[in-house]
Amino acid sequence: MNIYSKHNTILAVAFMLLWLFTSARVYAQPQPELTCVSVNENGSLYVGWNIPSGTFDGFRLFYKKTTEAFYNSLDFLPTITSGSIPVTDAQTEKYDVFLITFNNSPAANSPESVHLNNMLLVVSNGGIGSGIARLDWSPMKAVGAPEYIILRSMDNVNFIEIGRSNSLIYFDTIEAVCDLKTIYYKIEIPLTGCWPHSSTGSGTFKDDNRPEDPSITYVTINNGLAEIHWEHSLTPDVDGYILGVKDGAAYLDHDTTDFVNFIIDDFTDRPTYRYPCDESVTYVLRAKDQCGNQSSGILNYNRLHHTILISGEIESHCNRQATLTWNHYISMDPEVSTYEVYRSENGNIAELAGKVSASEAESYTFTDPLMLSNGSLYTYWVKAVNDVNTISSESCQVYLAPVIEFLTDFDLNLITVSNDNYIAMQASGAPDELIGKVNVYRGTSQSSGLQLLFSNNWSNSPVQLSDYDALVHESSYFYQLVATDACGYELGESLLFRSILLELTQPEDESIRLNWNAFMGWGDYLKNYQVYRFDGDIPAPGFPKPVPPETLFFNDLISEVSPGMVTYYVEAVHEDGRKSLSNTVSLVPEAEVLVPTAFRIGGFTPQFIPILKNVEPTAYLFMIYNHWGQLVFETTNVEEGWDGSMNGSPSPPGAYIWMLNFSDFNGNK
């Protein structure tokens, strides 16, 4: 028990005067350290101090209200470290307290310790409603900024720490107090050996505060249902969440959950339900606390999360490839960096079909390079991921089942040399509407491969095609056709065909030998070859001559050839009557010209005319000049000669000059 002496007011005043007089002297007494002043529940003060080194007779504690002029004092033995000041109003009045050490004989006092005050706490309403308590308090010490512990009690008996502060103000957000209630507060300083308390402050409050928003982290699809994940609200008394869906410009409440951090939206019977495989569904989330207060939702309204809506089609690629389209996923943190496209065939393990880099685009399109198999069922979906790969969002699955219609017929029916200067082809296919184009491949050697010559739009069968670049007198050609659909995918290819190149040689035995390559394309349906000969423009007697398919030559005797130009060609004959012609070859005899040495008007020969043999009639020019160099006659008609006249009158006898221009059947002039 602390020992102290209590003086009456008159003696206290006298003592104070004496103390004020002696305190001006230089003392050898040790100065004490006053450490704390704490307010007791009954309004008294508890004071603590440290014992200084040195010899003295006791401690003298001085105190007064800060509104008063004179101090009261209490004496304590030199071994005592704390004591109580027997006042009753320290809960509402501020006191000034200091300490000295003293000796009785000779009388001496130490310098004053630091002055301390009891901490007075004022509690007020710190917000618009009744949900925030504002705490203001006075410091215990005039200088310094200690750490203050904030204590709260619902019964003014049991106080718990709710926070700390380095300033003289604190705001307490009321939680889980659903009806108006008096709440009590104290301030405490955590000092070694002494934890001073402030006065007790109180106010009437209830929780009418909005809790903090939760934060949606991602939305994904789980077996065709939306799965929403979020981080909890940081407000401690939150006990559930309100899930909402965006409907136009409005947000509709969809479900109220318990205190969980994800939910699967399987509330299909509710009018607010949106099927995420038919539309991109936008979700928002608010928190609710134990008193029914709801958060604003602003956090999630400003960072909307919606499901990825994927669609797929195969029609634009004629059922051969899948094209997928989906919307951009926004508000992932970190943002989406890549979209991964997955594919499963007939329920087998899914594999990565491709990746698409994310951008600011609102939607994305991806065409799977895989050629789809007819009759298989393909399942596709998209996963949005970020570079951290801690979260991801998947779309619904789309199912694509290609049904590919194939040609029942496609073939190159015929190739032939046409007009002796190009290759004509005829192709057919069924059904015609499946074929978009036909690609014509050509080559001069089967071993070196064929190259694309040209592409042609397809119409109704049979389709006529022409190769005007073919050098039909120099080479035979291999041809193959490939039919493609409207998307460019191959539907079928023809058999390999080869045209006929006919060549003529004249061995020394004066026979004529015709050689040709085997026609290709009809296989065993090649009936035979027919060899045609024309003497001038007239079919030669006994022709055409049939030649078996395995025979690729024909001999003709020169003695059997009529005078003039002789032309040959070969024809390959199909069992059904189709025919493929070769180029023509000609046996061209040497040109012969006989011109009379003299001519008399009215003589035995009425005309002066050259005698021609094996001359090309279309390249003929016959002219007569007199000795003056004057042209007297000119003709291009091989049947017309000069009758000796000039301008309708007989020409005088004399020397005349003739000039003849002609070409043989080979074009030689």
XYZ file of C-alpha atoms in Angstrom:
669
model
C 0.000 0.000 0.000
C 1.342 3.401 -0.970
C 2.249 5.738 1.948
C 1.565 9.418 1.541
C 0.832 12.522 3.782
C -2.193 14.658 3.204
C -1.987 18.388 4.081
C -4.829 20.778 4.361
C -5.273 23.501 1.777
C -3.602 26.267 3.841
C -0.561 24.160 4.550
C -0.452 23.150 0.884
C -0.356 26.766 -0.194
C 2.403 27.525 2.307
C 4.306 24.490 1.207
C 3.976 25.487 -2.426
C 5.430 28.903 -1.671
C 8.290 27.274 0.181
C 8.815 24.800 -2.641
C 8.782 27.532 -5.229
C 11.433 29.403 -3.202
C 13.721 26.407 -2.739
C 13.319 25.144 -6.305
C 15.240 28.115 -7.586
C 18.357 26.796 -5.879
C 20.779 24.302 -7.409
C 19.963 20.936 -5.810
C 21.995 17.832 -5.403
C 18.813 15.731 -5.060
C 18.263 13.059 -7.765
C 15.558 13.979 -10.287
C 12.805 11.336 -10.562
C 11.271 10.047 -13.854
C 7.473 10.150 -13.988
C 6.427 7.454 -16.495
C 2.651 7.302 -16.681
C -0.697 8.657 -15.560
C -3.673 6.340 -16.013
C -7.382 6.939 -15.410
C -9.133 4.400 -13.189
C -12.772 3.430 -13.623
C -13.744 5.259 -10.383
C -12.279 8.513 -11.644
C -9.054 8.320 -9.649
C -5.603 8.412 -11.174
C -2.910 5.815 -11.124
C 0.641 7.208 -11.412
C 3.897 5.313 -12.032
C 7.546 6.354 -11.873
C 11.106 5.037 -11.756
C 13.429 5.232 -8.722
C 16.480 7.381 -9.501
C 19.981 6.636 -8.169
C 21.083 8.603 -5.085
C 19.922 9.133 -1.495
C 16.694 10.902 -0.577
C 13.921 10.621 1.989
C 10.936 10.228 -0.310
C 8.895 11.147 -3.343
C 6.478 14.035 -3.436
C 3.765 13.860 -6.085
C 2.071 17.082 -7.174
C -1.249 17.234 -9.014
C -3.957 19.688 -9.944
C -6.664 20.206 -12.502
C -5.354 22.069 -15.491
C -8.019 24.695 -14.788
C -6.703 25.289 -11.224
C -3.808 27.445 -10.030
C -2.419 25.431 -7.103
C -1.111 21.901 -6.780
C -1.917 19.271 -4.210
C 0.771 16.839 -3.191
C 1.259 13.355 -1.840
C 4.408 11.959 -0.269
C 5.676 8.407 -0.852
C 8.506 6.379 0.570
C 11.678 6.304 -1.527
C 11.122 2.619 -2.355
C 7.667 3.073 -3.846
C 7.276 3.190 -7.714
C 3.566 3.947 -8.109
C 0.620 5.447 -6.367
C -2.960 6.614 -6.695
C -4.277 10.121 -6.685
C -7.579 10.092 -4.770
C -9.692 12.159 -7.123
C -13.083 11.114 -8.501
C -13.437 13.205 -11.650
C -10.448 12.129 -13.740
C -12.884 10.530 -16.228
C -13.970 14.037 -17.215
C -11.317 16.436 -15.861
C -7.765 16.856 -17.093
C -5.028 16.802 -14.430
C -1.440 18.010 -14.482
C 0.959 15.762 -12.531
C 4.680 15.918 -11.727
C 7.101 14.368 -9.169
C 10.156 15.375 -7.073
C 12.448 13.704 -4.541
C 13.127 15.407 -1.183
C 15.289 15.301 1.986
C 13.951 16.341 5.373
C 17.246 17.308 6.964
C 18.697 19.331 5.648
C 15.603 20.252 3.671
C 16.200 19.831 -0.030
C 14.119 19.116 -3.178
C 15.068 17.759 -6.590
C 14.160 19.407 -9.891
C 10.672 18.603 -11.223
C 10.091 15.564 -13.355
C 8.388 15.838 -16.707
C 4.759 16.962 -16.345
C 2.152 14.397 -17.478
C -1.609 14.578 -17.996
C -4.289 11.998 -17.864
C -5.660 11.184 -21.360
C -9.229 12.350 -21.879
C -11.142 10.521 -24.643
C -14.042 12.064 -26.543
C -16.220 9.779 -28.702
C -18.421 11.257 -31.424
C -20.163 10.258 -34.630
C -17.628 10.095 -37.411
C -19.896 9.497 -40.396
C -23.193 10.397 -42.026
C -25.123 7.615 -40.358
C -24.504 5.807 -37.119
C -21.856 3.400 -38.289
C -18.574 5.209 -37.611
C -17.243 6.222 -34.208
C -14.728 9.038 -34.063
C -12.253 8.949 -31.176
C -10.269 12.059 -30.169
C -8.031 12.158 -27.089
C -5.527 14.369 -25.345
C -1.922 13.212 -25.011
C -0.390 12.077 -21.752
C 2.851 13.868 -22.543
C 3.212 17.228 -24.223
C 5.895 16.038 -26.613
C 6.422 12.794 -28.475
C 4.105 10.574 -30.513
C 3.778 7.152 -28.908
C 1.787 4.316 -30.391
C -1.725 4.233 -29.010
C -3.783 1.096 -28.607
C -7.526 1.475 -29.237
C -9.758 -0.608 -26.970
C -13.453 -1.233 -27.437
C -16.113 -2.826 -25.220
C -19.750 -3.649 -25.722
C -20.416 -3.872 -21.945
C -17.889 -1.425 -20.427
C -16.253 -4.388 -18.710
C -14.444 -6.462 -21.270
C -12.299 -4.381 -23.585
C -10.507 -5.732 -26.648
C -7.941 -4.155 -28.906
C -9.403 -3.010 -32.251
C -6.529 -1.012 -33.680
C -3.526 1.213 -33.145
C -2.700 4.797 -33.983
C 0.254 7.186 -33.845
C -1.998 10.224 -33.895
C -4.650 11.531 -31.523
C -7.610 10.467 -33.641
C -9.111 7.179 -34.684
C -12.186 6.105 -36.653
C -13.882 2.859 -35.799
C -16.190 1.353 -38.396
C -18.972 -0.449 -36.581
C -19.597 -3.997 -37.728
C -22.227 -6.600 -36.863
C -24.093 -4.246 -34.514
C -27.470 -4.263 -36.166
C -29.386 -2.159 -33.591
C -28.408 1.053 -31.844
C -26.119 0.215 -28.950
C -23.808 2.083 -26.575
C -20.216 1.211 -27.333
C -17.311 2.032 -24.977
C -13.742 2.946 -25.852
C -10.413 3.461 -24.111
C -6.971 4.495 -25.268
C -3.907 2.698 -23.974
C -0.166 3.320 -24.332
C 2.021 0.190 -24.228
C 4.834 1.308 -21.924
C 7.262 -0.922 -20.047
C 6.015 -1.431 -16.496
C 2.980 0.788 -16.979
C 0.154 0.786 -19.518
C -1.705 4.043 -18.961
C -5.382 4.204 -19.948
C -7.423 7.152 -21.009
C -10.815 8.002 -19.681
C -13.656 5.840 -20.986
C -15.614 7.336 -23.858
C -18.847 6.027 -25.287
C -21.427 6.634 -27.960
C -24.538 5.054 -29.457
C -23.904 3.365 -32.777
C -25.104 0.654 -35.128
C -23.738 -0.920 -38.291
C -25.268 0.940 -41.205
C -22.049 0.888 -43.253
C -21.734 -0.526 -46.737
C -19.240 -3.399 -46.730
C -16.414 -3.369 -49.221
C -17.004 -4.989 -52.603
C -15.693 -8.431 -53.352
C -13.572 -8.678 -56.513
C -14.534 -11.089 -59.282
C -11.339 -12.761 -60.475
C -12.639 -14.779 -63.421
C -15.663 -16.411 -64.995
C -15.395 -19.736 -66.781
C -17.607 -22.526 -68.107
C -17.998 -25.833 -66.291
C -20.032 -28.470 -68.161
C -22.076 -25.845 -69.913
C -22.696 -23.765 -66.783
C -21.054 -20.508 -65.770
C -18.673 -20.713 -62.827
C -17.898 -17.388 -61.107
C -14.858 -16.927 -58.855
C -14.040 -13.956 -56.621
C -11.870 -12.674 -53.806
C -13.693 -12.075 -50.521
C -14.735 -8.660 -49.328
C -12.264 -7.297 -46.800
C -15.109 -6.283 -44.464
C -15.002 -8.759 -41.535
C -18.737 -9.115 -40.915
C -19.629 -9.983 -44.502
C -21.574 -13.240 -44.441
C -22.663 -13.628 -48.064
C -22.781 -12.268 -51.590
C -25.374 -11.169 -54.109
C -24.763 -12.384 -57.660
C -26.162 -10.268 -60.455
C -26.430 -10.515 -64.243
C -26.346 -7.699 -66.749
C -29.581 -7.204 -68.653
C -29.136 -4.434 -71.174
C -28.140 -1.358 -69.189
C -29.514 -2.798 -65.931
C -28.172 -5.319 -63.434
C -30.586 -7.893 -62.079
C -30.067 -9.759 -58.809
C -29.789 -13.425 -59.629
C -28.779 -15.293 -56.463
C -27.670 -14.773 -52.849
C -24.838 -17.003 -51.668
C -23.255 -17.913 -48.375
C -19.737 -16.828 -47.473
C -18.042 -18.711 -50.356
C -15.621 -17.561 -53.033
C -17.145 -19.212 -56.107
C -20.472 -20.423 -57.384
C -21.794 -22.432 -60.329
C -24.781 -20.741 -61.904
C -27.192 -23.652 -62.257
C -30.280 -21.614 -61.399
C -31.862 -22.427 -64.730
C -35.432 -22.085 -63.475
C -35.082 -18.402 -62.604
C -36.270 -15.683 -64.960
C -32.884 -13.962 -64.663
C -30.979 -17.028 -65.911
C -28.878 -16.616 -69.043
C -27.558 -19.700 -70.833
C -23.832 -19.017 -71.405
C -23.627 -21.265 -74.472
C -26.194 -19.096 -76.266
C -24.985 -15.657 -75.192
C -22.076 -13.993 -73.444
C -23.288 -13.526 -69.863
C -21.957 -10.630 -67.772
C -21.831 -11.149 -64.011
C -21.492 -8.658 -61.152
C -21.191 -9.234 -57.412
C -21.979 -7.356 -54.216
C -21.284 -8.216 -50.587
C -23.824 -8.266 -47.768
C -23.001 -8.164 -44.070
C -24.687 -9.587 -40.983
C -26.911 -6.528 -40.662
C -28.117 -6.716 -44.251
C -25.987 -3.852 -45.507
C -24.862 -4.309 -49.106
C -21.759 -3.112 -50.883
C -22.109 -0.696 -53.776
C -20.905 -3.085 -56.477
C -18.943 -0.303 -58.142
C -15.749 -2.358 -58.189
C -17.294 -5.071 -60.350
C -19.488 -2.704 -62.363
C -16.295 -1.014 -63.499
C -14.467 -4.290 -64.196
C -17.047 -6.445 -65.880
C -16.440 -10.147 -66.370
C -18.387 -12.073 -68.951
C -18.309 -15.562 -70.321
C -16.607 -16.431 -73.610
C -19.226 -17.203 -76.244
C -17.848 -19.427 -78.995
C -19.435 -20.365 -82.298
C -18.180 -22.675 -85.008
C -19.009 -23.509 -88.577
C -17.669 -25.709 -91.345
C -19.835 -24.560 -94.255
C -17.522 -21.762 -95.399
C -14.816 -24.400 -95.866
C -17.112 -26.913 -97.543
C -17.193 -29.138 -94.448
C -13.435 -29.690 -94.651
C -12.179 -27.281 -91.939
C -13.624 -25.700 -88.819
C -13.738 -21.945 -88.291
C -14.292 -20.684 -84.743
C -15.263 -17.215 -83.528
C -15.397 -15.929 -79.945
C -15.544 -12.677 -77.981
C -12.685 -11.058 -76.099
C -12.436 -11.826 -72.363
C -11.927 -8.609 -70.413
C -10.905 -7.713 -66.855
C -8.648 -10.688 -66.160
C -5.740 -9.611 -63.962
C -3.160 -9.771 -65.497
C -4.927 -9.295 -68.821
C -5.444 -12.194 -71.239
C -2.336 -12.796 -73.345
C -3.314 -15.872 -75.356
C -6.342 -17.856 -76.435
C -5.732 -21.589 -76.648
C -8.003 -23.547 -79.002
C -8.640 -27.186 -78.133
C -10.040 -29.960 -80.296
C -11.320 -33.446 -79.531
C -12.337 -35.984 -82.165
C -15.012 -38.530 -81.310
C -14.582 -37.962 -77.578
C -10.864 -38.732 -77.536
C -8.333 -36.823 -75.430
C -8.327 -33.178 -76.409
C -5.304 -31.682 -78.102
C -4.182 -28.143 -78.702
C -5.355 -27.087 -82.157
C -3.686 -23.670 -82.112
C -3.105 -20.400 -80.287
C -4.265 -16.858 -80.965
C -2.517 -13.867 -79.403
C -4.824 -11.515 -77.528
C -5.175 -7.914 -78.619
C -7.680 -5.094 -78.237
C -10.027 -6.753 -80.743
C -13.582 -7.387 -79.619
C -13.680 -10.814 -81.282
C -11.340 -13.418 -82.728
C -11.525 -15.948 -85.562
C -9.482 -19.120 -85.917
C -9.520 -21.707 -88.703
C -8.241 -25.107 -87.685
C -5.643 -26.293 -90.237
C -6.738 -29.891 -89.684
C -8.690 -31.494 -92.525
C -11.809 -32.916 -90.935
C -12.753 -36.542 -91.382
C -16.124 -37.320 -92.863
C -18.593 -38.540 -90.243
C -16.433 -37.717 -87.193
C -17.732 -35.591 -84.324
C -15.415 -32.729 -83.389
C -15.574 -30.807 -80.121
C -13.941 -27.389 -79.867
C -13.505 -24.892 -77.051
C -11.318 -21.889 -76.204
C -9.311 -21.120 -73.064
C -8.211 -17.565 -72.230
C -4.936 -17.487 -70.283
C -2.511 -14.816 -69.120
C 1.256 -14.840 -68.828
C 1.073 -15.773 -65.146
C -1.182 -18.768 -65.853
C -2.715 -18.629 -62.388
C -6.267 -18.296 -63.688
C -8.011 -19.041 -66.974
C -11.437 -18.833 -68.514
C -12.921 -21.469 -70.803
C -15.779 -21.205 -73.256
C -18.606 -23.631 -73.825
C -17.978 -26.472 -76.228
C -19.174 -26.446 -79.835
C -19.802 -29.639 -81.756
C -19.185 -29.963 -85.483
C -19.951 -33.076 -87.532
C -18.801 -32.736 -91.148
C -20.793 -34.569 -93.780
C -18.717 -34.426 -96.932
C -20.415 -35.260 -100.235
C -18.139 -36.905 -102.755
C -18.254 -37.105 -106.523
C -19.851 -40.181 -108.015
C -18.045 -39.609 -111.289
C -15.178 -37.522 -112.555
C -13.008 -38.230 -115.553
C -11.178 -36.797 -118.470
C -13.126 -38.371 -121.298
C -11.093 -37.251 -124.245
C -8.010 -35.340 -125.350
C -7.350 -34.732 -129.010
C -5.392 -32.508 -131.333
C -7.857 -30.013 -132.732
C -7.429 -27.999 -135.948
C -3.888 -29.324 -136.023
C -2.733 -26.562 -133.639
C -4.061 -27.077 -130.055
C -5.239 -29.738 -127.644
C -8.949 -30.010 -126.924
C -10.199 -31.857 -123.822
C -13.563 -33.018 -122.618
C -14.317 -33.804 -118.963
C -17.395 -34.860 -117.028
C -18.324 -35.169 -113.362
C -21.297 -35.807 -111.147
C -22.911 -34.200 -109.338
C -21.966 -31.054 -111.223
C -22.983 -28.715 -108.395
C -20.203 -30.034 -106.155
C -17.465 -29.011 -108.546
C -16.275 -25.422 -108.360
C -13.202 -25.549 -110.562
C -11.129 -27.967 -112.552
C -7.333 -27.714 -112.485
C -5.532 -28.819 -115.638
C -2.045 -30.300 -115.146
C 0.304 -30.900 -118.061
C 3.756 -32.297 -118.633
C 5.928 -33.639 -121.402
C 7.334 -36.423 -119.272
C 5.547 -38.625 -116.801
C 8.660 -39.081 -114.690
C 9.343 -35.355 -114.272
C 5.858 -34.669 -113.032
C 3.012 -32.493 -114.200
C 2.612 -28.775 -113.579
C -0.552 -26.778 -113.142
C -1.403 -25.331 -116.541
C -4.603 -23.444 -115.754
C -7.826 -23.569 -113.760
C -11.255 -23.313 -115.243
C -14.687 -22.768 -113.726
C -16.919 -25.770 -113.917
C -20.324 -25.735 -115.569
C -22.543 -28.600 -116.623
C -20.994 -31.807 -117.915
C -19.441 -32.355 -120.345
C -17.009 -29.450 -119.982
C -14.785 -28.472 -122.913
C -11.214 -27.377 -122.183
C -8.482 -26.184 -124.537
C -4.710 -25.953 -124.331
C -3.770 -23.345 -126.905
C -0.127 -23.317 -125.817
C 0.497 -26.902 -126.841
C 3.065 -27.381 -129.624
C 1.253 -30.275 -131.190
C 3.862 -30.816 -133.951
C 6.750 -30.974 -131.521
C 5.642 -32.959 -128.502
C 3.033 -35.211 -127.033
C 1.624 -34.129 -123.663
C 0.491 -35.818 -120.486
C -2.689 -34.386 -118.948
C -4.492 -34.914 -115.697
C -7.480 -33.042 -114.280
C -8.226 -32.377 -110.622
C -11.719 -31.323 -109.564
C -12.035 -28.959 -106.589
C -15.040 -27.707 -104.694
C -16.002 -24.084 -104.162
C -13.422 -23.858 -101.331
C -10.562 -25.268 -103.369
C -10.495 -28.706 -101.735
C -9.821 -31.637 -104.033
C -12.819 -33.761 -104.884
C -11.226 -36.154 -107.320
C -8.693 -36.550 -110.085
C -8.872 -38.029 -113.551
C -6.778 -40.782 -115.039
C -3.565 -39.759 -116.723
C -3.975 -39.083 -120.434
C -1.400 -38.637 -123.165
C -1.893 -37.051 -126.573
C -0.542 -38.512 -129.814
C 2.480 -37.034 -131.577
C 2.799 -38.378 -135.128
C 6.146 -38.243 -136.932
C 7.021 -39.111 -140.570
C 10.319 -40.433 -141.877
C 11.439 -41.507 -145.353
C 13.877 -44.388 -145.205
C 16.244 -45.002 -148.108
C 14.040 -47.788 -149.456
C 11.637 -45.061 -150.581
C 8.927 -46.141 -148.162
C 7.099 -43.809 -145.846
C 7.205 -44.636 -142.116
C 4.819 -43.166 -139.600
C 5.676 -43.409 -135.874
C 3.617 -42.291 -132.896
C 3.548 -42.648 -129.149
C 0.960 -44.747 -127.368
C -2.232 -42.936 -126.525
C -2.837 -43.062 -122.769
C -6.048 -42.742 -120.774
C -8.436 -45.393 -122.034
C -6.525 -48.445 -120.911
C -8.018 -51.661 -122.243
C -10.835 -49.713 -123.862
C -8.481 -48.525 -126.609
C -9.836 -50.440 -129.594
C -7.198 -49.582 -132.225
C -5.516 -46.822 -134.134
C -6.742 -45.604 -137.519
C -4.222 -44.181 -139.977
C -5.605 -41.562 -142.345
C -4.017 -40.322 -145.569
C -5.110 -37.435 -147.716
C -3.815 -36.730 -151.201
C -4.259 -33.007 -151.283
C -7.699 -32.568 -149.790
C -9.048 -35.934 -150.953
C -9.059 -39.043 -148.755
C -6.737 -41.601 -150.237
C -8.284 -44.831 -151.491
C -8.079 -47.688 -148.975
C -7.713 -45.399 -145.955
C -8.095 -45.271 -143.018
C -5.992 -48.282 -142.181
C -6.614 -49.968 -138.783
C -3.593 -50.635 -136.568
C -3.724 -52.757 -133.358
C -3.284 -50.890 -130.036
C 0.134 -52.393 -129.433
C 1.460 -51.259 -132.821
C 2.800 -47.714 -132.937
C 3.985 -47.395 -136.549
C 2.715 -47.633 -140.134
C 4.581 -48.010 -143.428
C 3.340 -46.594 -146.728
C 5.028 -46.912 -150.087
C 6.052 -43.823 -152.003
C 5.083 -45.559 -155.237
C 1.535 -45.647 -153.998
C 1.508 -41.959 -153.189
C -0.228 -39.717 -155.690
C 1.604 -36.649 -156.982
C 1.139 -33.537 -154.850
C 1.063 -33.010 -151.085
C 0.197 -36.067 -149.012
C -1.023 -35.677 -145.441
C -1.273 -38.263 -142.666
C -2.777 -38.326 -139.188
C -3.552 -41.060 -136.659
C -6.692 -41.542 -134.663
C -7.008 -43.512 -131.408
C -10.419 -45.185 -131.200
C -12.272 -46.040 -127.962
C -14.553 -49.035 -127.748
C -17.504 -46.647 -127.420
C -16.534 -44.730 -130.552
C -14.649 -41.797 -129.017
C -11.680 -40.710 -131.087
C -8.464 -38.858 -130.311
C -6.542 -37.362 -133.217
C -2.846 -36.797 -133.619
C -1.193 -33.901 -135.349
C -0.862 -34.101 -139.142
C 2.341 -34.831 -141.030
C 2.907 -34.205 -144.709
C 4.968 -35.800 -147.443
C 5.989 -32.823 -149.529
C 7.531 -33.530 -153.035
C 9.937 -31.039 -154.602
C 8.428 -28.155 -156.498
C 8.833 -28.279 -160.343
C 8.355 -25.297 -162.699
C 8.612 -25.366 -166.564
C 8.469 -22.063 -168.443
C 8.264 -21.793 -172.292
C 11.231 -20.130 -174.013
C 9.110 -18.376 -176.711
C 5.555 -17.356 -177.367
C 3.652 -16.123 -180.399
C 0.299 -14.437 -180.310
C -2.241 -16.558 -182.155
C 0.155 -19.461 -182.182
C -0.416 -23.092 -181.200
C -0.416 -22.182 -177.465
C -2.900 -19.360 -176.798
C -1.275 -18.347 -173.468
C 2.204 -17.928 -172.105
C 1.874 -19.860 -168.811
C 4.322 -21.742 -166.571
C 3.786 -25.464 -166.010
C 3.697 -26.044 -162.177
C 4.017 -29.109 -159.967
C 4.015 -29.248 -156.146
C 3.641 -25.498 -155.837
C 1.581 -23.830 -153.076
C -1.217 -22.046 -155.030
C -1.699 -19.418 -152.382
C 1.902 -18.193 -152.646
C 2.073 -17.701 -156.454
C 2.867 -14.480 -158.417
C 3.582 -14.410 -162.187
C 4.646 -11.101 -163.897
C 5.654 -10.001 -167.514
C 7.781 -6.887 -168.267
C 8.631 -5.338 -171.692
C 12.138 -4.281 -172.590
C 11.389 -0.817 -171.183
C 10.803 -2.423 -167.788
C 7.089 -1.708 -167.963
C 4.783 -4.273 -166.294
C 2.466 -5.609 -168.961
C 0.909 -8.603 -167.085
C 0.481 -9.849 -163.519
C -1.514 -12.695 -161.916
C -1.726 -14.781 -158.704
C -3.911 -17.436 -160.350
C -1.938 -20.540 -161.236
C -4.510 -21.288 -163.968
C -4.124 -17.930 -165.736
C -1.454 -17.118 -168.380
C -0.476 -14.134 -170.606
C -2.283 -13.875 -173.917
C 0.269 -11.397 -175.357
C -1.878 -8.283 -174.949
C -1.381 -5.079 -173.043
C -4.314 -2.981 -171.986
C -6.480 -5.017 -174.402
C -4.259 -4.526 -177.482
C -1.698 -6.978 -178.872
C 1.828 -6.285 -177.739
C 4.499 -5.770 -180.427
C 6.976 -8.549 -181.080
C 10.171 -8.289 -179.144
C 12.027 -9.452 -176.071
C 10.018 -9.707 -172.839
C 11.062 -10.514 -169.320
C 9.063 -12.857 -167.005
C 9.320 -13.117 -163.234
C 7.828 -15.877 -161.085
C 7.478 -16.007 -157.260
C 6.235 -19.222 -155.613
C 6.544 -21.448 -152.541
C 6.692 -25.205 -152.266
C 4.571 -27.186 -149.839
C 7.173 -26.747 -147.107
C 6.958 -22.975 -147.427
C 10.271 -22.599 -149.172
C 10.280 -19.734 -151.697
